[in-house]
Structure formats: structure tokens, C-alpha cells
CSV table of C-alpha atoms and ligand atoms in Angstrom, one decimal:
chain,number,residue,atom,x,y,z
L,1,ALA,CA,44.9,124.3,-84.2
L,2,ILE,CA,47.1,122.5,-86.8
L,3,LYS,CA,46.6,124.0,-90.3
L,4,LYS,CA,45.7,121.9,-93.3
L,5,ALA,CA,48.4,121.9,-96.0
L,6,GLY,CA,48.2,120.9,-99.6
L,7,VAL,CA,51.1,120.1,-101.9
L,8,LEU,CA,50.9,120.6,-105.7
L,9,GLY,CA,53.4,118.7,-107.8
L,10,ALA,CA,53.6,116.1,-105.1
L,11,THR,CA,55.5,113.5,-107.1
L,12,GLY,CA,58.2,115.9,-108.3
L,13,SER,CA,61.4,116.6,-106.5
L,14,VAL,CA,60.4,119.9,-104.9
L,15,GLY,CA,56.9,118.4,-104.0
L,16,GLN,CA,58.6,115.4,-102.3
L,17,LYS,CA,60.7,117.8,-100.3
L,18,PHE,CA,57.7,119.8,-99.2
L,19,ILE,CA,56.1,116.5,-98.1
L,20,LEU,CA,59.1,115.4,-96.1
L,21,LEU,CA,59.3,118.8,-94.3
L,22,LEU,CA,55.6,118.8,-93.6
L,23,ALA,CA,55.4,115.2,-92.5
L,24,GLU,CA,56.7,115.9,-88.9
L,25,HIS,CA,55.7,119.6,-88.8
L,26,PRO,CA,54.2,120.8,-85.5
L,27,GLU,CA,51.9,123.4,-87.1
L,28,PHE,CA,50.9,121.9,-90.5
L,29,GLU,CA,49.4,118.6,-91.4
L,30,LEU,CA,49.7,116.9,-94.8
L,31,TYR,CA,46.1,117.1,-96.0
L,32,LYS,CA,45.9,117.0,-99.8
L,33,LEU,CA,48.4,116.0,-102.4
L,34,GLY,CA,48.0,117.1,-106.0
L,35,ALA,CA,49.7,115.8,-109.2
L,36,SER,CA,48.9,115.1,-112.8
L,37,ALA,CA,45.8,113.3,-114.0
L,38,ARG,CA,48.1,110.2,-114.5
L,39,SER,CA,48.7,110.0,-110.8
L,40,ALA,CA,45.3,111.1,-109.6
L,41,GLY,CA,43.3,108.4,-107.7
L,42,LYS,CA,46.4,106.5,-106.7
L,43,PRO,CA,47.8,106.3,-103.1
L,44,TYR,CA,50.9,108.5,-102.8
L,45,THR,CA,53.2,105.5,-102.5
L,46,GLU,CA,51.9,104.1,-105.8
L,47,ALA,CA,52.0,107.5,-107.6
L,48,VAL,CA,55.6,108.2,-106.7
L,49,LYS,CA,57.1,104.7,-107.0
L,50,TRP,CA,58.5,105.4,-110.5
L,51,ARG,CA,60.9,107.8,-108.7
L,52,GLN,CA,63.4,105.3,-107.5
L,53,THR,CA,64.9,107.5,-104.9
L,54,ALA,CA,61.6,108.7,-103.3
L,55,THR,CA,61.4,108.8,-99.4
L,56,ILE,CA,57.8,108.5,-98.3
L,57,PRO,CA,56.9,109.5,-94.8
L,58,PRO,CA,54.2,107.5,-93.1
L,59,SER,CA,51.8,110.4,-93.0
L,60,ALA,CA,51.8,110.6,-96.8
L,61,THR,CA,51.7,106.8,-97.6
L,62,ASP,CA,48.0,106.4,-97.8
L,63,LEU,CA,46.9,109.8,-98.9
L,64,VAL,CA,45.2,109.5,-102.3
L,65,VAL,CA,46.6,111.8,-104.9
L,66,VAL,CA,44.1,114.2,-106.5
L,67,GLU,CA,44.3,116.4,-109.6
L,68,CYS,CA,45.5,120.0,-109.1
L,69,LYS,CA,42.1,121.6,-109.1
L,70,ALA,CA,41.2,124.3,-106.7
L,71,SER,CA,37.9,122.6,-105.8
L,72,GLU,CA,39.9,119.6,-104.4
L,73,PHE,CA,41.9,121.8,-102.1
L,74,ALA,CA,39.1,124.1,-101.0
L,75,ASP,CA,39.5,123.3,-97.3
L,76,CYS,CA,43.3,123.7,-97.2
L,77,ASP,CA,44.6,126.6,-95.1
L,78,VAL,CA,47.7,126.8,-97.3
L,79,VAL,CA,48.9,125.2,-100.5
L,80,PHE,CA,52.6,124.7,-101.3
L,81,SER,CA,53.4,124.4,-105.0
L,82,GLY,CA,56.3,122.4,-106.3
L,83,LEU,CA,54.8,122.4,-109.8
L,84,ASP,CA,56.9,122.7,-112.9
L,85,SER,CA,56.7,126.0,-114.6
L,86,ASP,CA,54.8,124.7,-117.6
L,87,ALA,CA,51.9,123.8,-115.3
L,88,ALA,CA,52.3,126.3,-112.5
L,89,GLY,CA,51.0,129.5,-114.2
L,90,ASP,CA,47.4,128.5,-114.8
L,91,ILE,CA,47.0,126.2,-111.8
L,92,GLU,CA,48.3,128.7,-109.2
L,93,ASN,CA,46.2,131.5,-110.6
L,94,GLU,CA,43.1,129.3,-110.4
L,95,PHE,CA,43.9,128.5,-106.8
L,96,LYS,CA,44.4,132.2,-106.0
L,97,GLU,CA,41.2,133.2,-107.7
L,98,SER,CA,39.3,130.7,-105.7
L,99,GLY,CA,40.6,132.2,-102.4
L,100,LEU,CA,43.5,129.9,-101.6
L,101,VAL,CA,46.9,130.9,-100.2
L,102,VAL,CA,49.6,129.6,-102.5
L,103,ILE,CA,53.3,129.5,-101.6
L,104,SER,CA,55.1,128.7,-104.8
L,105,ASN,CA,58.5,127.5,-105.7
L,106,ALA,CA,57.9,128.0,-109.4
L,107,LYS,CA,59.3,130.9,-111.4
L,108,ASN,CA,56.1,131.9,-113.2
L,109,TYR,CA,55.0,134.8,-110.9
L,110,ARG,CA,58.3,135.8,-109.4
L,111,ARG,CA,58.5,138.9,-111.6
L,112,ALA,CA,54.9,140.0,-111.1
L,113,PRO,CA,54.8,143.4,-109.4
L,114,ASP,CA,51.8,142.4,-107.2
L,115,VAL,CA,53.5,139.1,-106.0
L,116,PRO,CA,56.1,139.2,-103.3
L,117,LEU,CA,59.3,137.3,-103.9
L,118,VAL,CA,60.4,136.2,-100.5
L,119,VAL,CA,63.6,134.7,-99.1
L,120,PRO,CA,62.2,134.5,-95.5
L,121,LEU,CA,65.6,134.9,-93.9
L,122,ILE,CA,66.1,138.3,-95.4
L,123,ASN,CA,62.9,140.0,-96.8
L,124,ALA,CA,60.1,138.7,-94.6
L,125,SER,CA,59.1,142.4,-94.4
L,126,HIS,CA,57.6,142.1,-97.9
L,127,LEU,CA,55.0,139.9,-96.2
L,128,ASP,CA,53.7,142.9,-94.4
L,129,VAL,CA,51.9,143.9,-97.6
L,130,VAL,CA,50.3,140.5,-97.9
L,131,ALA,CA,49.2,140.6,-94.2
L,132,ARG,CA,47.6,144.1,-94.7
L,133,ARG,CA,45.9,143.1,-98.0
L,134,VAL,CA,44.5,139.9,-96.5
L,135,LYS,CA,43.1,141.7,-93.4
L,136,GLN,CA,41.5,144.4,-95.6
L,137,ALA,CA,40.0,141.7,-97.9
L,138,ARG,CA,38.7,139.7,-94.9
L,139,ALA,CA,37.1,142.9,-93.5
L,140,ALA,CA,35.4,143.6,-96.8
L,141,ASN,CA,34.4,140.0,-97.3
L,142,LYS,CA,36.5,139.8,-100.5
L,143,ASN,CA,38.7,137.1,-102.0
L,144,THR,CA,41.7,136.6,-99.7
L,145,GLY,CA,43.6,134.3,-102.2
L,146,PHE,CA,47.1,135.2,-103.0
L,147,ILE,CA,50.4,133.9,-104.3
L,148,ILE,CA,53.8,134.3,-102.7
L,149,CYS,CA,56.9,133.1,-104.5
L,150,ASN,CA,60.1,131.9,-103.0
L,151,SER,CA,63.2,132.5,-105.0
L,152,ASN,CA,65.5,130.5,-107.2
L,153,CYS,CA,67.9,128.4,-105.1
L,154,SER,CA,71.2,130.1,-105.8
L,155,THR,CA,69.5,133.5,-105.3
L,156,ALA,CA,68.4,132.4,-101.8
L,157,GLY,CA,72.0,131.7,-100.8
L,158,LEU,CA,73.3,135.0,-102.2
L,159,VAL,CA,70.7,137.5,-100.8
L,160,VAL,CA,71.1,136.5,-97.2
L,161,PRO,CA,74.7,137.7,-96.6
L,162,LEU,CA,74.1,140.7,-99.0
L,163,GLY,CA,71.0,141.7,-97.1
L,164,ALA,CA,72.7,141.3,-93.7
L,165,LEU,CA,75.5,143.6,-94.9
L,166,ILE,CA,73.2,146.2,-96.4
L,167,ALA,CA,71.3,146.3,-93.1
L,168,LYS,CA,74.5,147.1,-91.2
L,169,PHE,CA,76.6,149.1,-93.6
L,170,GLY,CA,74.2,150.6,-96.2
L,171,ASP,CA,73.8,149.9,-100.0
L,172,ILE,CA,76.0,147.6,-102.0
L,173,SER,CA,76.5,149.0,-105.5
L,174,ASP,CA,78.1,146.0,-107.3
L,175,VAL,CA,78.0,142.2,-107.0
L,176,THR,CA,79.7,139.5,-109.0
L,177,VAL,CA,78.9,135.9,-108.3
L,178,THR,CA,80.1,132.6,-109.7
L,179,THR,CA,78.1,129.6,-108.7
L,180,LEU,CA,79.0,125.9,-108.3
L,181,GLN,CA,75.6,124.2,-108.2
L,182,ALA,CA,74.5,120.8,-107.1
L,183,ILE,CA,72.7,118.3,-109.4
L,184,SER,CA,69.6,118.2,-107.2
L,185,GLY,CA,68.9,121.8,-108.4
L,186,ALA,CA,68.3,120.2,-111.8
L,187,GLY,CA,66.0,117.6,-110.3
L,188,PHE,CA,68.5,114.8,-110.4
L,189,SER,CA,69.8,112.6,-107.6
L,190,PRO,CA,73.2,110.8,-107.7
L,191,GLY,CA,71.6,107.5,-108.7
L,192,VAL,CA,69.6,109.0,-111.5
L,193,LEU,CA,71.8,111.4,-113.4
L,194,GLY,CA,70.3,113.2,-116.4
L,195,PHE,CA,73.6,114.1,-118.0
L,196,ASP,CA,77.3,113.5,-117.9
L,197,ILE,CA,78.4,115.3,-114.7
L,198,LEU,CA,81.0,113.0,-113.3
L,199,ASP,CA,84.5,114.1,-114.1
L,200,ASN,CA,82.9,117.2,-115.5
L,201,VAL,CA,81.7,120.8,-114.9
L,202,ILE,CA,78.8,122.1,-117.1
L,203,PRO,CA,79.5,125.9,-117.4
L,204,TYR,CA,75.8,126.8,-118.2
L,205,ILE,CA,72.5,126.5,-116.5
L,206,SER,CA,69.6,127.7,-118.5
L,207,GLY,CA,68.1,130.9,-117.3
L,208,GLU,CA,70.0,130.8,-114.0
L,209,GLU,CA,72.2,133.9,-114.4
L,210,GLU,CA,69.2,136.0,-115.3
L,211,LYS,CA,67.4,134.8,-112.2
L,212,LEU,CA,70.3,135.7,-110.0
L,213,GLU,CA,70.7,139.1,-111.5
L,214,TRP,CA,67.0,139.9,-111.5
L,215,GLU,CA,65.6,138.2,-108.4
L,216,THR,CA,68.3,139.6,-106.1
L,217,LYS,CA,67.2,143.1,-106.9
L,218,LYS,CA,63.6,142.5,-106.3
L,219,ILE,CA,64.2,140.7,-103.0
L,220,LEU,CA,66.6,143.4,-101.7
L,221,GLY,CA,64.6,146.3,-103.0
L,222,SER,CA,62.1,148.2,-100.9
L,223,VAL,CA,58.3,148.0,-101.4
L,224,ALA,CA,56.8,150.9,-103.4
L,225,GLU,CA,54.3,153.3,-101.8
L,226,ASP,CA,51.5,151.7,-103.8
L,227,ASP,CA,52.6,148.3,-102.2
L,228,SER,CA,54.0,146.9,-105.4
L,229,PHE,CA,57.2,144.9,-105.6
L,230,ALA,CA,58.7,146.4,-108.7
L,231,LEU,CA,62.4,146.3,-109.1
L,232,ARG,CA,63.7,149.0,-106.7
L,233,SER,CA,67.3,148.2,-106.0
L,234,THR,CA,69.9,149.9,-108.1
L,235,MET,CA,72.5,147.3,-107.4
L,236,THR,CA,74.4,145.8,-110.4
L,237,VAL,CA,74.6,142.0,-110.3
L,238,SER,CA,76.7,139.9,-112.6
L,239,ALA,CA,76.4,136.1,-112.4
L,240,GLN,CA,78.1,133.1,-113.9
L,241,CYS,CA,76.6,129.7,-113.2
L,242,ASN,CA,78.1,126.2,-113.3
L,243,ARG,CA,76.8,122.7,-112.5
L,244,VAL,CA,79.2,120.5,-110.6
L,245,ALA,CA,79.3,116.9,-109.3
L,246,VAL,CA,77.7,117.5,-105.9
L,247,SER,CA,74.4,116.0,-104.8
L,248,ASP,CA,73.1,118.9,-102.6
L,249,GLY,CA,74.4,122.4,-101.7
L,250,HIS,CA,75.1,125.4,-103.9
L,251,LEU,CA,78.5,127.1,-103.4
L,252,GLU,CA,78.8,130.7,-104.6
L,253,CYS,CA,82.0,132.8,-104.9
L,254,VAL,CA,80.9,136.4,-104.3
L,255,SER,CA,82.6,139.8,-104.6
L,256,ILE,CA,80.9,143.0,-103.4
L,257,LYS,CA,81.4,146.7,-103.5
L,258,PHE,CA,79.7,149.0,-101.0
L,259,ALA,CA,78.1,152.3,-102.2
L,260,THR,CA,79.5,154.1,-99.1
L,261,PRO,CA,83.0,155.5,-99.2
L,262,ASN,CA,83.4,154.5,-95.5
L,263,LYS,CA,84.3,150.8,-95.9
L,264,PRO,CA,84.0,148.5,-92.9
L,265,SER,CA,87.0,146.2,-92.0
L,266,VAL,CA,87.0,142.5,-92.7
L,267,GLU,CA,86.4,141.9,-89.0
L,268,GLN,CA,83.4,144.2,-89.0
L,269,VAL,CA,82.0,142.4,-92.1
L,270,LYS,CA,82.3,139.0,-90.4
L,271,GLN,CA,80.8,140.3,-87.2
L,272,ALA,CA,77.8,141.8,-89.1
L,273,LEU,CA,77.2,138.5,-90.7
L,274,ARG,CA,77.4,136.6,-87.4
L,275,ASP,CA,75.1,139.1,-85.6
L,276,TYR,CA,72.4,139.1,-88.3
L,277,VAL,CA,69.1,137.8,-86.9
L,278,SER,CA,66.2,136.9,-89.2
L,279,GLU,CA,62.6,137.7,-88.5
L,280,SER,CA,61.9,133.9,-88.4
L,281,GLN,CA,64.2,133.6,-85.4
L,282,ILE,CA,62.7,136.6,-83.6
L,283,LEU,CA,59.2,135.2,-84.1
L,284,GLY,CA,60.3,131.8,-82.9
L,285,CYS,CA,59.2,129.9,-86.1
L,286,PRO,CA,59.7,126.2,-85.6
L,287,SER,CA,62.0,125.8,-88.7
L,288,ALA,CA,64.0,128.9,-88.1
L,289,PRO,CA,67.8,128.3,-87.9
L,290,LYS,CA,69.5,128.7,-84.6
L,291,GLN,CA,72.0,131.0,-86.3
L,292,CYS,CA,71.1,132.6,-89.6
L,293,ILE,CA,74.6,132.9,-91.0
L,294,TYR,CA,77.6,130.9,-89.8
L,295,VAL,CA,80.9,132.5,-90.5
L,296,LEU,CA,83.6,129.8,-90.9
L,297,GLU,CA,87.3,130.6,-90.3
L,298,GLU,CA,88.9,127.5,-91.8
L,299,ALA,CA,90.5,128.3,-95.2
L,300,ASP,CA,88.8,125.4,-97.0
L,301,ARG,CA,85.2,125.9,-95.7
L,302,PRO,CA,82.3,126.0,-96.3
L,303,GLN,CA,82.1,122.7,-98.2
L,304,PRO,CA,78.7,121.2,-99.4
L,305,ARG,CA,79.2,117.8,-97.7
L,306,LEU,CA,80.4,119.2,-94.4
L,307,ASP,CA,78.3,122.3,-94.0
L,308,ARG,CA,75.0,122.1,-96.0
L,309,ASN,CA,72.9,120.6,-93.2
L,310,ARG,CA,73.6,123.2,-90.6
L,311,ASP,CA,70.4,123.8,-88.6
L,312,ASN,CA,68.6,121.3,-90.8
L,313,GLY,CA,69.6,123.1,-94.0
L,314,TYR,CA,67.9,126.4,-93.0
L,315,ALA,CA,71.2,128.2,-92.1
L,316,ILE,CA,73.6,129.9,-94.6
L,317,SER,CA,77.4,129.3,-94.2
L,318,VAL,CA,79.9,132.0,-95.3
L,319,GLY,CA,83.7,131.5,-95.4
L,320,ARG,CA,86.9,133.0,-96.7
L,321,VAL,CA,85.8,136.6,-96.0
L,322,ARG,CA,88.6,138.8,-97.3
L,323,GLU,CA,89.4,142.0,-99.1
L,324,ASP,CA,89.0,142.1,-102.9
L,325,PRO,CA,91.5,144.0,-104.9
L,326,VAL,CA,88.9,144.9,-107.6
L,327,PHE,CA,85.8,145.3,-105.4
L,328,ASP,CA,85.8,145.8,-101.6
L,329,PHE,CA,85.3,142.2,-100.2
L,330,LYS,CA,85.0,138.7,-101.4
L,331,PHE,CA,83.7,135.5,-99.7
L,332,ILE,CA,82.2,132.1,-100.3
L,333,VAL,CA,78.5,131.3,-99.5
L,334,LEU,CA,77.0,127.8,-99.1
L,335,SER,CA,73.3,127.1,-98.9
L,336,HIS,CA,71.2,123.9,-99.0
L,337,ASN,CA,69.5,124.3,-102.4
L,338,THR,CA,66.5,122.1,-101.7
L,339,VAL,CA,65.9,123.3,-98.2
L,340,ILE,CA,66.5,127.1,-97.7
L,341,GLY,CA,66.8,127.3,-101.5
L,342,ALA,CA,63.4,125.8,-102.2
L,343,ALA,CA,60.8,123.9,-100.2
L,344,GLY,CA,62.3,125.0,-96.8
L,345,SER,CA,61.9,128.7,-97.7
L,346,GLY,CA,58.2,128.0,-98.6
L,347,ILE,CA,57.7,126.3,-95.2
L,348,LEU,CA,59.3,129.2,-93.3
L,349,ILE,CA,57.1,131.7,-95.2
L,350,ALA,CA,54.0,129.8,-94.1
L,351,GLU,CA,55.3,129.7,-90.5
L,352,ILE,CA,55.8,133.5,-90.6
L,353,LEU,CA,52.3,134.0,-92.1
L,354,LEU,CA,50.8,131.8,-89.3
L,355,LYS,CA,52.6,133.8,-86.6
L,356,ARG,CA,51.2,137.0,-88.1
L,357,GLY,CA,47.6,135.7,-88.1
L,358,VAL,CA,47.4,135.6,-91.9
L,359,LEU,CA,46.7,131.8,-92.1
A,401,11C,C1,69.3,124.9,-110.5
A,401,11C,N1,68.4,127.0,-109.6
A,401,11C,O1,70.0,124.6,-109.6
A,401,11C,C2,68.1,125.8,-110.3
A,401,11C,C3,66.9,125.1,-109.8
A,401,11C,O2,64.0,128.7,-110.5
A,401,11C,O3,63.5,127.5,-108.8
A,401,11C,C4,65.7,125.9,-109.3
A,401,11C,C5,65.0,126.6,-110.4
A,401,11C,C6,64.1,127.7,-109.9
A,401,11C,O4,69.4,124.5,-111.6
């Protein structure tokens, strides 16, 4: 049966993306939309109209927005949270405590050792712990509520090729990454700019470098014997982040050093990226990309405008794979920051949970 989905932060930019991705979804129906008290009681079209660029799918038009209270969402099978971090902490915790499954794009619980941080193309295995805990809780008639976080958008693009290469060649010891990030990551669209980006590059994004350096290690680390998700990767990651005049699609210039003295060749690195298959593809999830990582050979690709929508924004593009005179290899990564970098990852997590009988 189709599962009932709720969306928190429904009028925000991530919430709107969740709504668009759920509107035509074969396994989930849009069932409850939550927003601030200011929007509660209004039909969604009315609540979101102050956002000049909003696209409203027909299945959401007449849904009446409610406040983000667990009691309003009690009969949802899954709740996607696009809440801002100032509201997400208390609300998501209340939902979890009342037995709801929350898949969150907010940063609040990403570092919590009992909360998995999942980029579904690369560490869906961390969901095993959730599946086990939920089955035990069900058997004991206990609360089966939990929170799963998806990562920061630039982290999502970075960890996919890193994880694919670790799976094939063993640990990576050092990573440097310089990002060129789209304005939609800051919640802006081209028509509604929040700052002077045209003819400009802003060489600072608050908190972003720390997220890349920290989240990458949690995602690519193993799960501890006590099922906790503490930092377990010993990789050193150094990030520099820039905002550029692009609407969607984060580009990242990455250099890596393998821990092993037996280095693969450039061709072997490319082949390993091409051959990588994610669990979402193996399980046949409806939103899974056809190819997880596209390796492009043209010298000037990937580019955001040309390559961000591969496989509906769920695939990662890698280009310019070459030797690095300081580290071992360098390459460019492009990911769609609002799809696989945000709401799309949340949807894929839910699809995997459904296939595993958790939802
Ligand atoms: C950006 N990475 O592009 C941010 C947006 O932690 O989910 C996403 C923030 C987050 O500015």
C-alpha cells in the first residue's frame, strides 16, 4: 500500500523540494504538510504564495497546512523534515519520542552518535542498525520512533566517489576539497538573490567547511560494535568553500591520497567509479539513479548546467580524473545540491527503509 508522508517546513526551499519529489511518487503520498503557526490553517497554495518562485504540484494545492506538532502527524508512516535548524531540534525530537520516523535534512542531529548520517548512495549500510533497532522495538512493543539525517549538500557529492574508491582500493588517508557552490544551497533562487553574487564569488560559507570535514568522516566510518555512529574514519579532510553565481549544482575540486602504497592507475580509478553500484540500485528503489557515478572524459566537464540533472539529479558526475603531483589523484565532482544533496537523499533513504520492511 502507498505510505503516508508528512513534510515539515513545507513552505521552505527544502520542504518545497520534498513536496515536488513526493507529488508523483509511486510509493508515498503527500498526506500532511507542516509549517509555522503563521501558515497553519491555510491551503498550501495560500501558505506558500509569498515565495514568488514556488512550484505547487496539484496533489499539494488543497492540502491544509498544520502546525508541526506530532499529534497532527500521528498517522503518517514517515515524516520528511526540511525545517530550519533553529526549529528542527525540538520538533524532530518530539516526533521521534511520539513514535514517528523522521528523515531530516537539518543539521541538528547529524553529529549525535545514536543518529545515522546517511548519504544513501554510499552508506545505506548504516541503516542496518535502524532496521535492527526498529524490529527489536516492535517485538518488545516499545517506541519505534527514530531520526535519520541526510548530510550537508556538498558533503553528499564528495563522499560518493570517495566511498566508491575506498570500497575498491582501501582507505584514503588525506582529502582536500575546494567547492564552488550554487545559490540554491543558501535558499535563494536566481530571481530572489539574498546577496550580491553576480560578477562575484563569495569565498566563505558559514559552517560549511566544518561540515565537509566532519560529516565525511562519520559517513565513511564504520559502525561501532555498540551500534553507535561515532567518528570512526581516520581520514584527514581539508575543505575550502565558495559561493558562485550558479542556480543549482555544487562543483568540487578534490585531491586524494590513498593509505595503501600500491596505488591504482588513473584508468583503474575511473573504472572503479564507473563500476560502483549503490544499494538503492540493487534494491530497485524507484528514485535510484541508473548509473551512480558518471565519469566524463571531456576536459571541460562536468558543468552544473549541462550535467546536474543526470538521472533526475540522483547521479553524481566526475570528470578530469588525473594524477596529482602532491597527493595521488585529483578530479572534479558535480552533484545536484537540492536533489541528491538534500531532499532527494531523504526520499532515497525512505525508499530503502520501505524495501527493508522498516516503514
Ligand atoms: C550551502 N551546504 O550550500 C549549504 C546548504 O547543512 O544542509 C545546506 C546546509 C545543510 O550553503
